[in-house]
XYZ file of C-alpha atoms in Angstrom:
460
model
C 63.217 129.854 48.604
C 60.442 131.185 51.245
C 58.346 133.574 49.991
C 59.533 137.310 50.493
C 57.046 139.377 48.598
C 53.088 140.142 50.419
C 50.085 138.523 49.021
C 47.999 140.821 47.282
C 45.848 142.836 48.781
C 42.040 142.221 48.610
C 40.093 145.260 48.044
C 37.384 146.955 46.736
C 38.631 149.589 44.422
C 36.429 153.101 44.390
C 37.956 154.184 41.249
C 36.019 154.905 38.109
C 37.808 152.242 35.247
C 40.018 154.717 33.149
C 39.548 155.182 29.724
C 42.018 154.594 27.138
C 42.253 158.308 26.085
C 43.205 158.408 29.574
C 45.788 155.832 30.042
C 47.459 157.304 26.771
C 47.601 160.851 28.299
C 49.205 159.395 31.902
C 52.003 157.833 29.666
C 53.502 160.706 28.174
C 55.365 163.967 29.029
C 57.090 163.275 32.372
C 60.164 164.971 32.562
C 63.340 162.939 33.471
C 63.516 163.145 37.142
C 67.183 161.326 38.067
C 68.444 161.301 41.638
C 71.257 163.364 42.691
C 74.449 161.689 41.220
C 76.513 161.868 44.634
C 74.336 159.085 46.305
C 76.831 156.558 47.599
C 75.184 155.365 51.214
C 77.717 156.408 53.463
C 77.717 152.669 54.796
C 78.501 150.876 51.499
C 81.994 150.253 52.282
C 80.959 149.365 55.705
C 78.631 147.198 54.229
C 80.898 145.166 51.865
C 83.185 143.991 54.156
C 80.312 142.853 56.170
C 79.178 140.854 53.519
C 83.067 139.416 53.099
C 83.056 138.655 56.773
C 79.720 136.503 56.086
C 81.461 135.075 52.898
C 84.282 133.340 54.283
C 81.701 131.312 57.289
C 79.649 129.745 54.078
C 82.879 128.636 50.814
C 81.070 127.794 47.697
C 77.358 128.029 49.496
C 74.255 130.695 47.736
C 73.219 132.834 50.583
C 69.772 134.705 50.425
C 68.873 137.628 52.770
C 65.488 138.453 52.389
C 64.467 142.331 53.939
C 61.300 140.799 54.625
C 57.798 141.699 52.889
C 54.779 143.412 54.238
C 52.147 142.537 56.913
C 48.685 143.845 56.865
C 47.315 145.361 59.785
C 44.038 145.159 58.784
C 41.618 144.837 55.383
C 43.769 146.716 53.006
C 45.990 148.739 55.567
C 49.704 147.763 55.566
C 51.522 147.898 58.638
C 54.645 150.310 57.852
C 57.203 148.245 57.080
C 61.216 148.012 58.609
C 63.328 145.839 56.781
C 64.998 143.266 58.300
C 68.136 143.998 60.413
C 70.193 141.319 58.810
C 69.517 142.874 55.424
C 70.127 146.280 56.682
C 73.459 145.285 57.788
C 74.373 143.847 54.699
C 73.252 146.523 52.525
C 73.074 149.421 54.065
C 69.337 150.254 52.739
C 67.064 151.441 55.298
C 63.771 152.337 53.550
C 59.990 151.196 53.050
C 60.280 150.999 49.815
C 62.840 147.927 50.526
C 59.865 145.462 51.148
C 60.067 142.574 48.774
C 63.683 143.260 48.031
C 66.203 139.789 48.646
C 69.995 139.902 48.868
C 71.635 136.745 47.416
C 75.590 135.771 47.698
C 76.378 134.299 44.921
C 79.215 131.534 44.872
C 81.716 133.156 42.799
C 84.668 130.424 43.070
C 85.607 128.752 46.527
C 86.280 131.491 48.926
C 84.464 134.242 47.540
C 80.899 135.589 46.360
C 79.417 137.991 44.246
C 76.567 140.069 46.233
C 73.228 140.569 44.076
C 70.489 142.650 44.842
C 67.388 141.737 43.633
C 64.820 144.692 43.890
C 61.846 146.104 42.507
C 62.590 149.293 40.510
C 61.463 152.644 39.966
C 58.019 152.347 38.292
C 57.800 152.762 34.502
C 55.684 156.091 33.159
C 54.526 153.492 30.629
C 52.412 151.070 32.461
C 49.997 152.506 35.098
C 51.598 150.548 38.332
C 53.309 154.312 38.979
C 49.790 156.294 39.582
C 47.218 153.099 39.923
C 49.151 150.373 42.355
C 48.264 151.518 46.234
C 51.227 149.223 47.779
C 53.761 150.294 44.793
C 52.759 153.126 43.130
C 55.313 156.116 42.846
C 52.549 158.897 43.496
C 51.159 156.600 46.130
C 53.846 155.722 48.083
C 56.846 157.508 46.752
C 59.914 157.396 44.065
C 61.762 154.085 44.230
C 66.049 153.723 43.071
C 66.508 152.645 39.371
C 68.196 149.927 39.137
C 71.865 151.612 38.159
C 71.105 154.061 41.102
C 70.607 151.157 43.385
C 74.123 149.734 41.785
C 75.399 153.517 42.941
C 73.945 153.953 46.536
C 75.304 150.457 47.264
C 78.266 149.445 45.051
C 75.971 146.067 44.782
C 75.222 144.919 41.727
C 71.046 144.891 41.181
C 68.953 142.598 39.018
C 64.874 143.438 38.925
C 63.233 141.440 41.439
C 60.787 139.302 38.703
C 63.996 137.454 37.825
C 64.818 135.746 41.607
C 61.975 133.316 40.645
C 64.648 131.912 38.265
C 67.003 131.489 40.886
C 68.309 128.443 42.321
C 67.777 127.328 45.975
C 70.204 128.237 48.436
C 70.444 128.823 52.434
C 67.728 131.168 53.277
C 68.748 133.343 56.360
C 64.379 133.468 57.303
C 64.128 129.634 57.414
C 67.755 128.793 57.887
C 69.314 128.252 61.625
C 72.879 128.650 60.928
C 72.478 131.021 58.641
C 70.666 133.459 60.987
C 72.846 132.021 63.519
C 75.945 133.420 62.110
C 74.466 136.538 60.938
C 74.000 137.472 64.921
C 77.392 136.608 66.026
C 78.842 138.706 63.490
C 76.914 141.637 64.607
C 77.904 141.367 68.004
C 81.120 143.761 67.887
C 80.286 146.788 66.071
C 82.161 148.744 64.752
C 83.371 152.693 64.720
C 80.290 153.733 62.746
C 77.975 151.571 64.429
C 78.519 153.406 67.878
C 78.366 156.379 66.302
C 74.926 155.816 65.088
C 74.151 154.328 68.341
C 75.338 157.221 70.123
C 72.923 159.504 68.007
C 70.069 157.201 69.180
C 70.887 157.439 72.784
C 71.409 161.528 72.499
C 67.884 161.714 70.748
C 66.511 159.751 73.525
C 68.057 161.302 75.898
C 66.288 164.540 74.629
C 63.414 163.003 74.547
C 63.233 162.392 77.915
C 63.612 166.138 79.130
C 60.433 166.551 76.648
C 58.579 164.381 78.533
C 59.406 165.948 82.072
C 58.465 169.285 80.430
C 54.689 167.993 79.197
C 54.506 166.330 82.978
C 51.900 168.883 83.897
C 49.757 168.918 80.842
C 50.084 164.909 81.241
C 49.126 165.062 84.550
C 46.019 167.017 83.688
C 44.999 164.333 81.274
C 42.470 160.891 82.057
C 45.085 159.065 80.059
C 48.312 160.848 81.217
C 50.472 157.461 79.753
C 49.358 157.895 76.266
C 50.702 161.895 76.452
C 53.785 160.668 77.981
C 53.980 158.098 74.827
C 53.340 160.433 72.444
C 55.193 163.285 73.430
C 58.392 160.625 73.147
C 57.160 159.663 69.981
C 57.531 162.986 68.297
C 60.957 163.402 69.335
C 61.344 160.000 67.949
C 60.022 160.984 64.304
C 61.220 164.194 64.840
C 64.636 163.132 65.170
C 64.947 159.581 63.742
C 62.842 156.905 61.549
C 60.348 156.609 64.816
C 60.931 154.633 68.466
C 63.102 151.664 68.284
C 60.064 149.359 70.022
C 56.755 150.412 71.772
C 57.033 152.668 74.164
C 56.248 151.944 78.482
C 54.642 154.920 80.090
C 53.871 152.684 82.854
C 52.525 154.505 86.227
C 51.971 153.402 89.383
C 51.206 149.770 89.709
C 51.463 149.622 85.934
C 55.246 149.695 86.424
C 55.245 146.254 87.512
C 54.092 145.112 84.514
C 57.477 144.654 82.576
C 56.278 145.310 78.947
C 53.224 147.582 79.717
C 52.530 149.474 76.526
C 48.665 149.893 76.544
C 49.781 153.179 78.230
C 46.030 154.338 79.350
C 46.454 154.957 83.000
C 45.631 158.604 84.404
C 48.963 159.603 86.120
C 48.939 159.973 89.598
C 51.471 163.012 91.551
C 51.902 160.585 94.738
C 53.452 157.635 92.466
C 56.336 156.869 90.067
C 56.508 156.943 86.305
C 58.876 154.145 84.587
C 59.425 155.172 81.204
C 60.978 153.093 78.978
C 61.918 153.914 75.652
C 64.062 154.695 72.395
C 64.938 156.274 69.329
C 65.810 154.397 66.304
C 68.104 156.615 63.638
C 67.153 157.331 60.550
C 70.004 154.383 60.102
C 67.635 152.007 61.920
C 70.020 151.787 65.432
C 67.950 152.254 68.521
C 68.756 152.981 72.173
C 67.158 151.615 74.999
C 67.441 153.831 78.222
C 64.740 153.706 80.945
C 64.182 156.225 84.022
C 61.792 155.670 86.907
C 60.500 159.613 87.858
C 58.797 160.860 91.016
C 55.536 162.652 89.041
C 55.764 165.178 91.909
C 59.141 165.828 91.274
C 60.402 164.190 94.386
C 60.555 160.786 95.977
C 58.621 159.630 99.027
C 60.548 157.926 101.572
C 59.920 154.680 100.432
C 60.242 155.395 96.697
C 63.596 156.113 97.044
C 64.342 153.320 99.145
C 63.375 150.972 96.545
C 65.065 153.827 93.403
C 68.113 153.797 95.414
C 67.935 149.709 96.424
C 68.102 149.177 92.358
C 71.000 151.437 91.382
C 72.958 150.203 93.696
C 72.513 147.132 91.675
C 72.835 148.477 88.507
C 75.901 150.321 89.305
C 77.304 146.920 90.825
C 76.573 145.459 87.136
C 78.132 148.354 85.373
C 80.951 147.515 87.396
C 81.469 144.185 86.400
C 81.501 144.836 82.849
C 85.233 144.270 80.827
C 86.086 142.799 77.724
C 86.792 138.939 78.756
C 84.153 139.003 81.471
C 81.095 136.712 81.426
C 78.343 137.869 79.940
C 76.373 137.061 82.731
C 78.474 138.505 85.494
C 76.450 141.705 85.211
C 73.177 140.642 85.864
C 74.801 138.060 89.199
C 76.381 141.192 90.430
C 73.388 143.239 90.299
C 71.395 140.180 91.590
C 73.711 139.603 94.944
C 72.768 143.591 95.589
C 68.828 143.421 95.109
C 69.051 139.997 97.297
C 71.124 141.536 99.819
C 68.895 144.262 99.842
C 65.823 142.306 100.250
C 66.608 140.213 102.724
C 67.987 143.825 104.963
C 64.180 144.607 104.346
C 63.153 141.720 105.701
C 61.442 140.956 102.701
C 63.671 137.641 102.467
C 65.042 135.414 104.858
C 68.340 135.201 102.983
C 69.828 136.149 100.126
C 70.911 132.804 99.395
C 69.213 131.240 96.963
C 66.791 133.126 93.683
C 63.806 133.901 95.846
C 64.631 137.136 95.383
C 63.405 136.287 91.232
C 59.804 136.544 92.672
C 60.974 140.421 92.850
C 63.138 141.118 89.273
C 61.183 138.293 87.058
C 63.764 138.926 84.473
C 67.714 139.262 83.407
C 69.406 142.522 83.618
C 70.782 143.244 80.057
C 70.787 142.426 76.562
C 72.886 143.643 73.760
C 71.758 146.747 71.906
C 71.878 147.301 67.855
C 70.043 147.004 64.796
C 67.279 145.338 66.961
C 66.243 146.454 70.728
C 67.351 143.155 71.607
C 69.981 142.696 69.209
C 71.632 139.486 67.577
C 69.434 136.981 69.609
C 69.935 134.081 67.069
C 73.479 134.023 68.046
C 74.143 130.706 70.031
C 74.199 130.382 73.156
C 78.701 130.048 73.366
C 79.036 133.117 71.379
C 76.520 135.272 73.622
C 74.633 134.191 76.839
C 77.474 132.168 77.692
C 79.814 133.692 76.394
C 82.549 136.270 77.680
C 82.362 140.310 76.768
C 84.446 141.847 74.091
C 85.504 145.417 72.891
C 82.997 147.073 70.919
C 79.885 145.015 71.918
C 76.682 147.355 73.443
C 74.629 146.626 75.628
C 71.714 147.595 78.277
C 72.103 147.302 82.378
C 68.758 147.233 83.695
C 68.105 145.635 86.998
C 64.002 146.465 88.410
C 62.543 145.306 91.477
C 58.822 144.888 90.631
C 56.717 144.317 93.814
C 53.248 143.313 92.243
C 50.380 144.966 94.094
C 48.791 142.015 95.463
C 51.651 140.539 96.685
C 51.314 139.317 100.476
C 54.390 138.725 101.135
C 55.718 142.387 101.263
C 54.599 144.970 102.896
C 51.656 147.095 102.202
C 54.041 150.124 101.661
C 56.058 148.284 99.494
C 53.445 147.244 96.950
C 52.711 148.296 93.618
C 55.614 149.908 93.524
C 57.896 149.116 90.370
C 61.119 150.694 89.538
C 63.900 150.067 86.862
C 66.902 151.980 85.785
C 68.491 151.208 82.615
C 71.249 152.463 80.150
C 73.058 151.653 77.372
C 77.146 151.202 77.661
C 79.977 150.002 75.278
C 82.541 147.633 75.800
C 86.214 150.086 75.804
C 89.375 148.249 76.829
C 89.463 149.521 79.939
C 85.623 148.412 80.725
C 82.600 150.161 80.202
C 81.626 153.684 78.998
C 78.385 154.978 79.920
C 76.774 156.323 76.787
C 73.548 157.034 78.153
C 75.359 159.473 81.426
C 73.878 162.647 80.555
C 70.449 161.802 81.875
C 70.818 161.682 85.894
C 70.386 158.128 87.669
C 70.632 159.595 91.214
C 67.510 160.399 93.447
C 68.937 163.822 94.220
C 70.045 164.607 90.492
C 66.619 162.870 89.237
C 64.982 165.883 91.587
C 66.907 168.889 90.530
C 66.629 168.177 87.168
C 63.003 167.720 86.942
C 62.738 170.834 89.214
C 65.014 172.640 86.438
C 62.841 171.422 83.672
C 59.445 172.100 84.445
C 60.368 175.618 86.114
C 60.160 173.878 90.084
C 62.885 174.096 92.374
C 63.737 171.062 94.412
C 62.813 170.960 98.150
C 65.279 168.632 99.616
């Protein structure tokens, strides 16, 4: 089985050595601190059938699901750790103290298994790792589950993780293809619960976003305007949630045209656009993924909103085209004939035959949206890029037109000007609902609500 726990960490230690008389006094009179008894994860029942589902793709097979271990970030500085999305699924357990932990389904006859949890415990008050061990340590980083509370919150049964090393080998979902595979495609349709959460994520970003066009003038006042715009987002996001669901872009100006521009250290500048692009993750580890592109003047030259108003029109033709039974890729080819269309009225193009117009939009429009920004990408190829749409999948529509600044080939006025629009929908019977609607994706509603927000009035 691959590895799951962190090496140890190489450091020099500036404690004194303790003395025994010492040791002996940390080891005694500790009242008994028990967690609440009512701590069933909401999710556990959620979470079982999940791991049924799972079951019945892998008769008479060990499964392990690893949450993953830490990384160090630098010397003896952990990164903070998230545990894997596959695990989270499965389990339901969302913390940092997961690191190390490894779920293993047990074979338990031919069509079933038992689900183990193999995790490291609540530190002992009779050894020192509770007040001495930086990575582990109760008063360093906080009190970990028992093992029978674990068994509560999760309705799993829990072993201590020293005894996986005694474990046979089995299909490891880190190192296995099919494994991880599978584990995608059943994520793909989520459930009541998992919208839910996801809706939570999407209304935290959404507020989020009005915080941000309410700092605009203190951001605008700053030599690295970007980095306020990041971290005014990021306090909504640990505010509100367990932080953002993936680096934030606070990308002005030029920057914009970067597609995953997250240095954020540009000064903002009133005569050009801000694309912000960014999410919450809950406290239950969903994210959303919602992007705006914002006159920082409040209002859109004449060519900005030529270009705004060129890409909604192709992101509204993709919203369009969503239905359960649909391609997966219809979306982004609807929202493609529109920017190519579009071009080639600009004279930008010859035609809009053909994918010149890629030179412009460099990427797809849309991913699915879960657990992970870009969620279940192990799934094949049949079940998701090529596959057809169903009833409870979400997802992102994003078209962007991203007209690099030394690009000959378009117009000066044209250049360095990039601008996306994205937002986050689910699958309903009927087609698509718009989860992300309450931020406006109109030039004129973009205006009056930045006008309403930072105490302007629009001038249209």
């Amino acid at each position: 089985m691959k590895e799951t726990t962190a090496p140890a960490l190489r450091t020099v230690s500036h404690d004194l050595p303790p003395s025994g008389e010492f040791i002996a006094f940390m080891a005694g009179d500790w009242a008994p601190s028990p967690l609440p008894g009512d701590i069933r994860l909401p999710v556990a029942d959620l979470a079982a059938a999940r791991r049924e589902r799972l079951s019945r793709r892998f008769p008479g097979e060990r499964l392990i699901v690893p949450a993953g271990g830490f990384k160090v970030r630098s010397n003896d500085c952990d990164h903070r750790f998230r545990p894997h999305s596959a695990y989270v699924w499965l389990t339901g357990l969302t913390g940092e103290e997961q690191a190390g932990h490894v779920l293993v389904l047990e074979p338990d006859g031919p069509h079933r298994h038992e689900a183990v949890l193999y995790l490291r415990p609540r530190s002992p008050r009779t050894g020192d790792e509770f007040y001495r061990d930086r990575r582990y340590g109760e008063f360093w980083v906080g009190r970990r589950p028992e093992l029978a509370e674990a068994e509560r919150m999760t309705g799993i049964r829990c072993a201590h993780l020293d005894d996986i090393d005694l474990l046979p080998p089995g299909r490891d979902a880190s190192a296995d293809d099919e494994l991880a595979s599978v584990l995608s495609e059943l994520r793909l349709v989520k459930d009541a619960w998992e919208v839910e959460q996801l809706q939570l994520a999407v209304d935290h970003t959404a507020a989020g976003f009005e915080d941000v066009v309410r700092a605009l003038p203190r951001a605008l006042a700053h030599p690295r305007g970007e980095r306020w715009i990041e971290g005014v987002f990021g306090l909504r996001a640990r505010a509100e949630g367990n932080g953002t669901g993936y680096e934030t872009i606070a990308a002005s100006g030029a920057h914009a045209c970067v597609l995953h521009w997250i240095r954020n250290d540009g000064r903002l500048n009133p005569r050009e656009l801000l694309l912000l692009d960014a999410g919450v993750e809950t406290d239950t580890l969903y994210t959303s993924d919602i992007t705006r592109t914002l006159p920082l003047s409040g209002r859109f030259s004449p060519v900005q909103r030529q270009v705004y108003e060129l890409v909604l029109a192709a992101q509204e033709a993709g919203i369009a085209a969503l239905k359960p039974g649909a391609s997966f890729r219809d979306f982004h080819r609807a929202g493609m004939r529109v920017i190519a269309e579009g071009l080639a009225e600009w004279g930008v193009l010859r035609s809009a035959e053909g994918d010149l117009h890629r030179r412009y939009t460099l990427c797809s429009s849309g991913h699915m949206l879960g657990l992970d920004v870009h969620d279940c990408a192990q799934a094949r190829a049949d079940a998701y890029l090529d596959g057809v749409l169903e009833e409870g999948q979400v997802l992102t529509v994003e078209p962007g037109l991203y007209l690099q600044p030394d690009d000959e080939t378009l117009p000066p006025e044209l250049r360095g000007i990039g601008v996306r629009v994205e937002d986050d929908l689910v699958i309903t019977a009927e087609g698509a609902r718009l989860m992300s609607g309450a931020l406006p994706r109109t030039p004129d509603a973009i205006e009056d609500w930045m006008g309403e927000l930072t105490g302007g009035t629009s001038q249209r």
